[in-house]
C-alpha positions as YAML, in Angstrom:
chain: A
units: angstrom
residues:
- id: 1
  name: MET
  ca: [0.00, 0.00, 0.00]
- id: 2
  name: THR
  ca: [1.37, 3.37, -0.91]
- id: 3
  name: LEU
  ca: [1.29, 6.15, 1.67]
- id: 4
  name: SER
  ca: [-0.87, 9.23, 1.06]
- id: 5
  name: ILE
  ca: [-1.12, 12.74, 2.49]
- id: 6
  name: GLU
  ca: [-4.41, 11.64, 4.11]
- id: 7
  name: ASP
  ca: [-2.47, 9.03, 6.11]
- id: 8
  name: VAL
  ca: [-0.05, 11.69, 7.33]
- id: 9
  name: ARG
  ca: [-2.88, 14.05, 8.27]
- id: 10
  name: ALA
  ca: [-4.71, 11.29, 10.15]
- id: 11
  name: ALA
  ca: [-1.47, 10.58, 12.01]
- id: 12
  name: ALA
  ca: [-1.09, 14.29, 12.84]
- id: 13
  name: GLN
  ca: [-4.51, 14.22, 14.50]
- id: 14
  name: ARG
  ca: [-3.62, 11.10, 16.50]
- id: 15
  name: VAL
  ca: [-0.29, 12.38, 17.80]
- id: 16
  name: ALA
  ca: [-1.42, 15.97, 18.49]
- id: 17
  name: GLY
  ca: [-0.92, 16.80, 22.16]
- id: 18
  name: HIS
  ca: [1.04, 13.59, 22.77]
- id: 19
  name: ILE
  ca: [4.37, 14.42, 21.15]
- id: 20
  name: ARG
  ca: [6.64, 17.46, 21.34]
- id: 21
  name: PRO
  ca: [6.11, 19.83, 18.39]
- id: 22
  name: VAL
  ca: [9.33, 20.37, 16.45]
- id: 23
  name: ALA
  ca: [11.26, 23.60, 17.05]
- id: 24
  name: LEU
  ca: [13.10, 25.39, 14.23]
- id: 25
  name: ALA
  ca: [16.37, 27.24, 14.87]
- id: 26
  name: PRO
  ca: [17.54, 29.70, 12.22]
- id: 27
  name: VAL
  ca: [21.05, 29.25, 10.83]
- id: 28
  name: GLU
  ca: [23.22, 32.36, 10.59]
- id: 29
  name: GLN
  ca: [23.57, 33.98, 7.18]
- id: 30
  name: GLY
  ca: [26.42, 32.67, 5.09]
- id: 31
  name: ALA
  ca: [26.58, 29.30, 6.84]
- id: 32
  name: TRP
  ca: [25.17, 27.50, 3.79]
- id: 33
  name: GLY
  ca: [26.26, 29.88, 1.07]
- id: 34
  name: ALA
  ca: [23.56, 32.38, 0.14]
- id: 35
  name: ALA
  ca: [20.73, 30.08, 1.26]
- id: 36
  name: GLU
  ca: [18.42, 30.80, 4.19]
- id: 37
  name: GLY
  ca: [18.45, 27.90, 6.62]
- id: 38
  name: TRP
  ca: [16.88, 26.33, 9.68]
- id: 39
  name: LEU
  ca: [17.69, 23.35, 11.84]
- id: 40
  name: ALA
  ca: [14.61, 21.32, 12.75]
- id: 41
  name: LEU
  ca: [15.38, 20.18, 16.31]
- id: 42
  name: GLU
  ca: [13.53, 16.87, 16.28]
- id: 43
  name: PHE
  ca: [16.20, 15.29, 18.51]
- id: 44
  name: LEU
  ca: [14.35, 17.05, 21.37]
- id: 45
  name: GLN
  ca: [11.44, 14.65, 20.78]
- id: 46
  name: TYR
  ca: [10.37, 12.10, 23.40]
- id: 47
  name: THR
  ca: [12.86, 9.18, 23.45]
- id: 48
  name: GLY
  ca: [15.36, 11.38, 21.62]
- id: 49
  name: THR
  ca: [14.24, 10.77, 18.02]
- id: 50
  name: PHE
  ca: [11.44, 11.34, 15.51]
- id: 51
  name: LYS
  ca: [10.46, 7.68, 15.94]
- id: 52
  name: ALA
  ca: [8.18, 8.52, 18.88]
- id: 53
  name: ARG
  ca: [5.74, 9.92, 16.29]
- id: 54
  name: GLY
  ca: [5.40, 6.74, 14.24]
- id: 55
  name: ALA
  ca: [5.31, 4.49, 17.29]
- id: 56
  name: PHE
  ca: [2.55, 6.51, 18.95]
- id: 57
  name: ASN
  ca: [0.55, 6.61, 15.71]
- id: 58
  name: PHE
  ca: [0.96, 2.84, 15.28]
- id: 59
  name: VAL
  ca: [-0.16, 1.94, 18.80]
- id: 60
  name: ARG
  ca: [-2.97, 4.53, 18.92]
- id: 61
  name: ALA
  ca: [-4.38, 3.44, 15.53]
- id: 62
  name: HIS
  ca: [-4.49, -0.18, 16.72]
- id: 63
  name: GLN
  ca: [-6.09, 0.87, 19.98]
- id: 64
  name: GLU
  ca: [-8.76, 2.83, 18.07]
- id: 65
  name: ALA
  ca: [-9.39, -0.20, 15.82]
- id: 66
  name: GLY
  ca: [-9.63, -2.57, 18.81]
- id: 67
  name: THR
  ca: [-6.62, -4.57, 17.57]
- id: 68
  name: LEU
  ca: [-4.17, -3.79, 20.39]
- id: 69
  name: PRO
  ca: [-3.66, -7.08, 22.31]
- id: 70
  name: ASP
  ca: [-3.16, -7.34, 26.08]
- id: 71
  name: THR
  ca: [0.21, -8.98, 25.33]
- id: 72
  name: GLY
  ca: [1.25, -5.59, 23.97]
- id: 73
  name: VAL
  ca: [3.69, -4.82, 21.20]
- id: 74
  name: THR
  ca: [6.99, -6.27, 20.09]
- id: 75
  name: ILE
  ca: [9.67, -4.92, 17.78]
- id: 76
  name: ALA
  ca: [13.20, -5.59, 16.55]
- id: 77
  name: SER
  ca: [15.35, -2.49, 16.57]
- id: 78
  name: GLY
  ca: [18.92, -1.23, 16.57]
- id: 79
  name: GLY
  ca: [17.70, 0.93, 19.42]
- id: 80
  name: ASN
  ca: [15.76, 4.05, 18.47]
- id: 81
  name: ALA
  ca: [12.61, 2.37, 17.14]
- id: 82
  name: GLY
  ca: [12.63, 0.12, 20.18]
- id: 83
  name: LEU
  ca: [12.81, 3.13, 22.51]
- id: 84
  name: ALA
  ca: [9.90, 4.75, 20.69]
- id: 85
  name: CYS
  ca: [7.88, 1.53, 20.75]
- id: 86
  name: ALA
  ca: [8.50, 1.06, 24.49]
- id: 87
  name: TRP
  ca: [7.51, 4.67, 25.18]
- id: 88
  name: ALA
  ca: [4.33, 4.44, 23.06]
- id: 89
  name: ALA
  ca: [3.36, 1.12, 24.67]
- id: 90
  name: ALA
  ca: [3.79, 2.63, 28.14]
- id: 91
  name: ARG
  ca: [1.62, 5.59, 27.10]
- id: 92
  name: HIS
  ca: [-1.12, 3.11, 26.21]
- id: 93
  name: SER
  ca: [-0.51, 0.92, 29.31]
- id: 94
  name: VAL
  ca: [0.49, -2.23, 27.40]
- id: 95
  name: PRO
  ca: [3.79, -4.15, 27.63]
- id: 96
  name: ALA
  ca: [6.62, -3.84, 25.10]
- id: 97
  name: THR
  ca: [9.10, -6.60, 24.24]
- id: 98
  name: VAL
  ca: [12.11, -5.33, 22.30]
- id: 99
  name: PHE
  ca: [14.69, -7.43, 20.46]
- id: 100
  name: VAL
  ca: [18.00, -5.71, 19.72]
- id: 101
  name: PRO
  ca: [21.31, -6.96, 18.33]
- id: 102
  name: GLU
  ca: [24.07, -7.65, 20.87]
- id: 103
  name: THR
  ca: [25.89, -4.72, 19.23]
- id: 104
  name: ALA
  ca: [23.18, -2.19, 20.23]
- id: 105
  name: PRO
  ca: [24.72, 0.77, 22.13]
- id: 106
  name: ALA
  ca: [24.54, 0.27, 25.91]
- id: 107
  name: VAL
  ca: [23.03, 3.75, 26.29]
- id: 108
  name: LYS
  ca: [20.01, 2.62, 24.23]
- id: 109
  name: VAL
  ca: [19.60, -0.72, 26.02]
- id: 110
  name: ASP
  ca: [19.67, 1.01, 29.42]
- id: 111
  name: ARG
  ca: [17.03, 3.51, 28.29]
- id: 112
  name: LEU
  ca: [14.82, 0.71, 26.94]
- id: 113
  name: ARG
  ca: [14.82, -0.93, 30.35]
- id: 114
  name: ARG
  ca: [14.11, 2.40, 32.06]
- id: 115
  name: LEU
  ca: [11.05, 2.80, 29.80]
- id: 116
  name: GLY
  ca: [9.78, -0.52, 31.14]
- id: 117
  name: ALA
  ca: [10.48, -2.71, 28.11]
- id: 118
  name: GLU
  ca: [11.50, -6.33, 28.31]
- id: 119
  name: VAL
  ca: [14.76, -6.40, 26.32]
- id: 120
  name: HIS
  ca: [16.32, -9.38, 24.53]
- id: 121
  name: GLN
  ca: [19.76, -9.05, 22.89]
- id: 122
  name: ILE
  ca: [20.02, -11.47, 19.97]
- id: 123
  name: GLY
  ca: [22.76, -11.93, 17.36]
- id: 124
  name: THR
  ca: [24.97, -9.27, 15.80]
- id: 125
  name: GLU
  ca: [22.64, -7.98, 13.09]
- id: 126
  name: TYR
  ca: [19.20, -6.45, 12.94]
- id: 127
  name: ASP
  ca: [17.86, -9.34, 10.83]
- id: 128
  name: GLU
  ca: [18.54, -11.84, 13.63]
- id: 129
  name: ALA
  ca: [16.66, -9.66, 16.12]
- id: 130
  name: ARG
  ca: [13.84, -9.32, 13.58]
- id: 131
  name: GLU
  ca: [13.41, -13.09, 13.29]
- id: 132
  name: ALA
  ca: [13.29, -13.38, 17.09]
- id: 133
  name: ALA
  ca: [10.63, -10.65, 17.31]
- id: 134
  name: GLN
  ca: [8.51, -12.39, 14.64]
- id: 135
  name: LYS
  ca: [8.75, -15.65, 16.59]
- id: 136
  name: HIS
  ca: [7.77, -13.88, 19.82]
- id: 137
  name: ALA
  ca: [4.73, -12.30, 18.12]
- id: 138
  name: ALA
  ca: [3.64, -15.66, 16.69]
- id: 139
  name: GLU
  ca: [3.96, -17.36, 20.08]
- id: 140
  name: THR
  ca: [2.38, -14.71, 22.31]
- id: 141
  name: GLY
  ca: [-0.05, -12.85, 20.06]
- id: 142
  name: ALA
  ca: [1.84, -9.59, 20.67]
- id: 143
  name: LEU
  ca: [1.40, -6.96, 17.97]
- id: 144
  name: LEU
  ca: [4.49, -6.90, 15.74]
- id: 145
  name: SER
  ca: [5.69, -3.40, 14.95]
- id: 146
  name: HIS
  ca: [8.45, -2.47, 12.51]
- id: 147
  name: ALA
  ca: [11.30, 0.00, 12.71]
- id: 148
  name: TYR
  ca: [10.32, 1.71, 9.44]
- id: 149
  name: ASP
  ca: [8.48, -0.45, 6.89]
- id: 150
  name: HIS
  ca: [4.88, 0.15, 7.94]
- id: 151
  name: PRO
  ca: [2.42, 2.78, 6.67]
- id: 152
  name: LEU
  ca: [1.40, 3.86, 10.20]
- id: 153
  name: ILE
  ca: [5.06, 4.26, 11.22]
- id: 154
  name: ALA
  ca: [5.97, 6.26, 8.10]
- id: 155
  name: ALA
  ca: [2.80, 8.39, 8.33]
- id: 156
  name: GLY
  ca: [3.64, 9.23, 11.94]
- id: 157
  name: ALA
  ca: [7.15, 10.25, 10.92]
- id: 158
  name: GLY
  ca: [5.67, 12.50, 8.24]
- id: 159
  name: THR
  ca: [3.89, 14.60, 10.88]
- id: 160
  name: VAL
  ca: [7.19, 16.38, 11.60]
- id: 161
  name: MET
  ca: [7.12, 17.79, 8.06]
- id: 162
  name: GLU
  ca: [3.57, 19.07, 8.51]
- id: 163
  name: GLU
  ca: [4.80, 20.97, 11.59]
- id: 164
  name: ILE
  ca: [7.87, 22.35, 9.80]
- id: 165
  name: LEU
  ca: [5.61, 23.62, 7.01]
- id: 166
  name: ARG
  ca: [3.22, 25.26, 9.46]
- id: 167
  name: ALA
  ca: [6.18, 27.20, 10.85]
- id: 168
  name: ARG
  ca: [7.77, 27.90, 7.42]
- id: 169
  name: PRO
  ca: [5.16, 27.69, 4.67]
- id: 170
  name: ASP
  ca: [7.67, 29.39, 2.33]
- id: 171
  name: LEU
  ca: [10.18, 26.52, 2.62]
- id: 172
  name: ASP
  ca: [11.81, 25.31, -0.62]
- id: 173
  name: THR
  ca: [13.74, 22.23, 0.50]
- id: 174
  name: VAL
  ca: [14.00, 19.79, 3.38]
- id: 175
  name: VAL
  ca: [17.15, 17.72, 3.96]
- id: 176
  name: VAL
  ca: [16.70, 14.36, 5.68]
- id: 177
  name: ALA
  ca: [18.89, 11.37, 6.57]
- id: 178
  name: VAL
  ca: [17.82, 7.97, 5.22]
- id: 179
  name: GLY
  ca: [18.18, 4.54, 6.82]
- id: 180
  name: GLY
  ca: [15.27, 2.20, 6.22]
- id: 181
  name: ALA
  ca: [13.52, 5.31, 4.88]
- id: 182
  name: GLY
  ca: [10.38, 5.45, 7.03]
- id: 183
  name: LEU
  ca: [11.19, 9.07, 7.92]
- id: 184
  name: PHE
  ca: [12.08, 9.87, 4.32]
- id: 185
  name: THR
  ca: [8.80, 8.39, 3.05]
- id: 186
  name: GLY
  ca: [6.59, 10.27, 5.52]
- id: 187
  name: VAL
  ca: [8.50, 13.51, 4.98]
- id: 188
  name: ALA
  ca: [8.38, 13.14, 1.17]
- id: 189
  name: VAL
  ca: [4.61, 12.55, 1.18]
- id: 190
  name: SER
  ca: [4.07, 15.79, 3.12]
- id: 191
  name: ALA
  ca: [6.79, 17.87, 1.43]
- id: 192
  name: LEU
  ca: [5.91, 16.99, -2.17]
- id: 193
  name: GLU
  ca: [2.22, 17.68, -1.45]
- id: 194
  name: HIS
  ca: [3.29, 21.26, -0.63]
- id: 195
  name: GLY
  ca: [5.77, 21.61, -3.51]
- id: 196
  name: VAL
  ca: [8.82, 21.34, -1.25]
- id: 197
  name: GLY
  ca: [11.88, 19.47, -2.53]
- id: 198
  name: VAL
  ca: [13.47, 16.63, -0.54]
- id: 199
  name: VAL
  ca: [17.19, 15.89, -0.31]
- id: 200
  name: ALA
  ca: [17.65, 12.28, 0.88]
- id: 201
  name: VAL
  ca: [21.10, 11.85, 2.44]
- id: 202
  name: GLU
  ca: [22.89, 8.55, 3.08]
- id: 203
  name: PRO
  ca: [26.41, 7.52, 4.02]
- id: 204
  name: TYR
  ca: [28.41, 5.86, 1.22]
- id: 205
  name: GLY
  ca: [28.67, 2.82, 3.51]
- id: 206
  name: CYS
  ca: [24.92, 2.27, 3.83]
- id: 207
  name: ARG
  ca: [23.12, 3.55, 0.77]
- id: 208
  name: ALA
  ca: [19.99, 1.40, 0.57]
- id: 209
  name: LEU
  ca: [17.84, 4.10, -1.08]
- id: 210
  name: ASN
  ca: [20.54, 5.32, -3.46]
- id: 211
  name: ALA
  ca: [21.26, 1.73, -4.54]
- id: 212
  name: ALA
  ca: [17.54, 1.03, -5.05]
- id: 213
  name: LEU
  ca: [17.22, 4.11, -7.27]
- id: 214
  name: GLU
  ca: [20.26, 3.00, -9.25]
- id: 215
  name: ALA
  ca: [18.96, -0.58, -9.65]
- id: 216
  name: GLY
  ca: [15.35, 0.43, -10.24]
- id: 217
  name: ALA
  ca: [14.28, -2.01, -7.51]
- id: 218
  name: VAL
  ca: [14.72, -2.58, -3.78]
- id: 219
  name: VAL
  ca: [18.11, -4.25, -3.29]
- id: 220
  name: ASP
  ca: [20.17, -5.40, -0.30]
- id: 221
  name: VAL
  ca: [23.30, -3.38, 0.43]
- id: 222
  name: PRO
  ca: [26.26, -3.93, 2.75]
- id: 223
  name: VAL
  ca: [26.21, -1.82, 5.92]
- id: 224
  name: ASP
  ca: [29.42, -0.15, 7.05]
- id: 225
  name: SER
  ca: [29.25, 3.41, 8.34]
- id: 226
  name: VAL
  ca: [29.80, 5.44, 11.49]
- id: 227
  name: ALA
  ca: [26.03, 6.09, 11.33]
- id: 228
  name: ALA
  ca: [25.07, 2.42, 10.90]
- id: 229
  name: ASP
  ca: [23.60, 2.08, 14.39]
- id: 230
  name: SER
  ca: [20.66, 4.20, 13.17]
- id: 231
  name: LEU
  ca: [20.90, 4.20, 9.36]
- id: 232
  name: GLY
  ca: [22.14, 0.65, 8.84]
- id: 233
  name: ALA
  ca: [19.15, -0.87, 7.07]
- id: 234
  name: ARG
  ca: [20.07, -3.47, 4.45]
- id: 235
  name: HIS
  ca: [17.22, -2.33, 2.21]
- id: 236
  name: VAL
  ca: [14.50, 0.32, 2.05]
- id: 237
  name: SER
  ca: [10.76, -0.22, 1.80]
- id: 238
  name: SER
  ca: [9.15, -0.40, -1.63]
- id: 239
  name: ASP
  ca: [7.10, 2.67, -0.65]
- id: 240
  name: ALA
  ca: [10.32, 4.61, -0.08]
- id: 241
  name: LEU
  ca: [11.59, 3.74, -3.55]
- id: 242
  name: GLU
  ca: [8.29, 4.79, -5.09]
- id: 243
  name: TRP
  ca: [8.45, 8.21, -3.40]
- id: 244
  name: ALA
  ca: [12.17, 8.64, -4.10]
- id: 245
  name: ARG
  ca: [11.50, 8.34, -7.85]
- id: 246
  name: LYS
  ca: [9.18, 11.35, -7.85]
- id: 247
  name: ASP
  ca: [10.12, 14.77, -9.17]
- id: 248
  name: GLY
  ca: [11.52, 16.96, -6.42]
- id: 249
  name: VAL
  ca: [13.53, 14.23, -4.67]
- id: 250
  name: ARG
  ca: [17.30, 14.12, -4.84]
- id: 251
  name: SER
  ca: [19.60, 11.40, -3.46]
- id: 252
  name: VAL
  ca: [22.95, 12.50, -2.00]
- id: 253
  name: LEU
  ca: [25.78, 10.37, -0.56]
- id: 254
  name: VAL
  ca: [28.22, 11.61, 2.10]
- id: 255
  name: SER
  ca: [31.42, 10.24, 3.61]
- id: 256
  name: ASP
  ca: [31.81, 9.13, 7.21]
- id: 257
  name: GLU
  ca: [34.44, 11.87, 7.59]
- id: 258
  name: ALA
  ca: [31.87, 14.49, 6.57]
- id: 259
  name: ILE
  ca: [29.33, 13.04, 9.02]
- id: 260
  name: VAL
  ca: [31.79, 13.07, 11.92]
- id: 261
  name: ALA
  ca: [32.84, 16.65, 11.09]
- id: 262
  name: ALA
  ca: [29.23, 17.89, 10.91]
- id: 263
  name: ARG
  ca: [28.41, 16.22, 14.24]
- id: 264
  name: GLN
  ca: [31.49, 17.77, 15.85]
- id: 265
  name: ALA
  ca: [30.64, 21.21, 14.43]
- id: 266
  name: LEU
  ca: [27.11, 21.05, 15.87]
- id: 267
  name: TRP
  ca: [28.71, 20.47, 19.28]
- id: 268
  name: ASP
  ca: [31.54, 23.00, 18.93]
- id: 269
  name: ASP
  ca: [29.42, 25.82, 17.51]
- id: 270
  name: ARG
  ca: [26.00, 25.23, 19.10]
- id: 271
  name: ARG
  ca: [26.47, 22.74, 21.94]
- id: 272
  name: ILE
  ca: [24.08, 20.38, 20.17]
- id: 273
  name: ALA
  ca: [24.92, 16.72, 20.76]
- id: 274
  name: VAL
  ca: [23.28, 14.50, 18.12]
- id: 275
  name: GLU
  ca: [23.85, 10.99, 16.89]
- id: 276
  name: HIS
  ca: [25.70, 10.41, 13.62]
- id: 277
  name: ALA
  ca: [22.42, 9.84, 11.77]
- id: 278
  name: ALA
  ca: [21.28, 13.40, 12.52]
- id: 279
  name: ALA
  ca: [24.64, 14.81, 11.45]
- id: 280
  name: THR
  ca: [24.34, 12.84, 8.19]
- id: 281
  name: ALA
  ca: [21.61, 15.21, 6.96]
- id: 282
  name: LEU
  ca: [23.59, 18.32, 7.87]
- id: 283
  name: SER
  ca: [26.78, 16.95, 6.32]
- id: 284
  name: ALA
  ca: [25.20, 17.14, 2.85]
- id: 285
  name: LEU
  ca: [25.37, 20.94, 3.20]
- id: 286
  name: THR
  ca: [28.62, 21.28, 5.13]
- id: 287
  name: SER
  ca: [30.51, 18.96, 2.76]
- id: 288
  name: GLY
  ca: [29.06, 20.44, -0.44]
- id: 289
  name: GLY
  ca: [27.16, 17.27, -1.35]
- id: 290
  name: TYR
  ca: [24.13, 19.52, -1.70]
- id: 291
  name: ARG
  ca: [24.62, 23.13, -2.71]
- id: 292
  name: PRO
  ca: [21.47, 25.24, -2.36]
- id: 293
  name: ARG
  ca: [20.87, 28.05, -4.81]
- id: 294
  name: PRO
  ca: [21.07, 31.66, -3.56]
- id: 295
  name: GLY
  ca: [17.97, 32.57, -1.54]
- id: 296
  name: GLU
  ca: [16.80, 28.95, -1.29]
- id: 297
  name: LYS
  ca: [14.98, 28.29, 2.00]
- id: 298
  name: VAL
  ca: [16.31, 25.03, 3.45]
- id: 299
  name: ALA
  ca: [15.45, 23.08, 6.60]
- id: 300
  name: VAL
  ca: [17.73, 20.31, 7.84]
- id: 301
  name: LEU
  ca: [16.03, 17.69, 9.98]
- id: 302
  name: LEU
  ca: [18.18, 16.76, 12.99]
- id: 303
  name: CYS
  ca: [16.42, 13.49, 13.68]
- id: 304
  name: GLY
  ca: [17.95, 12.03, 16.84]
- id: 305
  name: ALA
  ca: [20.26, 12.42, 19.83]
- id: 306
  name: ASN
  ca: [20.68, 8.93, 21.28]
- id: 307
  name: THR
  ca: [24.44, 9.07, 21.38]
- id: 308
  name: ASP
  ca: [27.24, 8.93, 23.88]
- id: 309
  name: PRO
  ca: [28.59, 12.50, 23.78]
- id: 310
  name: ALA
  ca: [31.93, 11.52, 25.34]
- id: 311
  name: ASP
  ca: [33.69, 11.51, 21.96]
- id: 312
  name: LEU
  ca: [32.60, 15.10, 21.24]
- id: 313
  name: THR
  ca: [34.59, 16.69, 24.03]
- id: 314
  name: HIS
  ca: [38.02, 15.12, 23.46]
- id: 315
  name: GLY
  ca: [40.74, 17.69, 23.04]
- id: 316
  name: HIS
  ca: [38.37, 20.61, 23.61]
...
């Protein structure tokens, strides 16, 4: 099923009053050439990422439909989607069982447990955790959620774009990091509806959307990037590919060095500590991967802050 603007608007009604509206911070003149820019501070969201939106929309829609089981929800996640799922489940007073790879950052696993989730660490890759979550759902009747490949999850993510556009209806372009592409899909649905261009940014080392565009079909890619803990999906959803092919969408690849530098600059210049995934979007501008035209109005979505900031302060 392909996502529509109606899905995003329905999600916006469901999440209204339950999530933190996104704040926009203007970027000083000259920072991105002659463009006018804003940082969309979505890392201030509940659980530290945009994923709270999709998770809340998913659980609330099932509750409204009478399809939310007493055994709660289960999900496989590198961390952020699991945090959002656990938070949304707690908001609806149902249990959450989260399967993460053994490589999941300790900071995320600790937060999952603090949110009340039952956490299982399985295997070294997301796919192994995913199989375990599917088995758990089959055995217990728990509702299986997905980190990105679900219309309710993507529609929820798209609500951030609706808010950005309410604040800046004159926006020309939004820049967004892509992993499994749930955020990209939701944002693209909303942005393209309003005539706003989308720059989809991925690391060279995990370029599932870029590779799908190149191949003309969803393909599996290797995952090797400093941002892989959040953006390390082996493939995107078919919905994401469909939206990425539309006029107004541009795919940009960035190096890990550019990502690290953008993340460090956010800390040095603004005291903003974000995860590498959030810096991936910004690095398209700071590295020249995307060069806005003079006067272009650009918003960069800083999507998450579940990171250990210890490596930002070395030598400073």
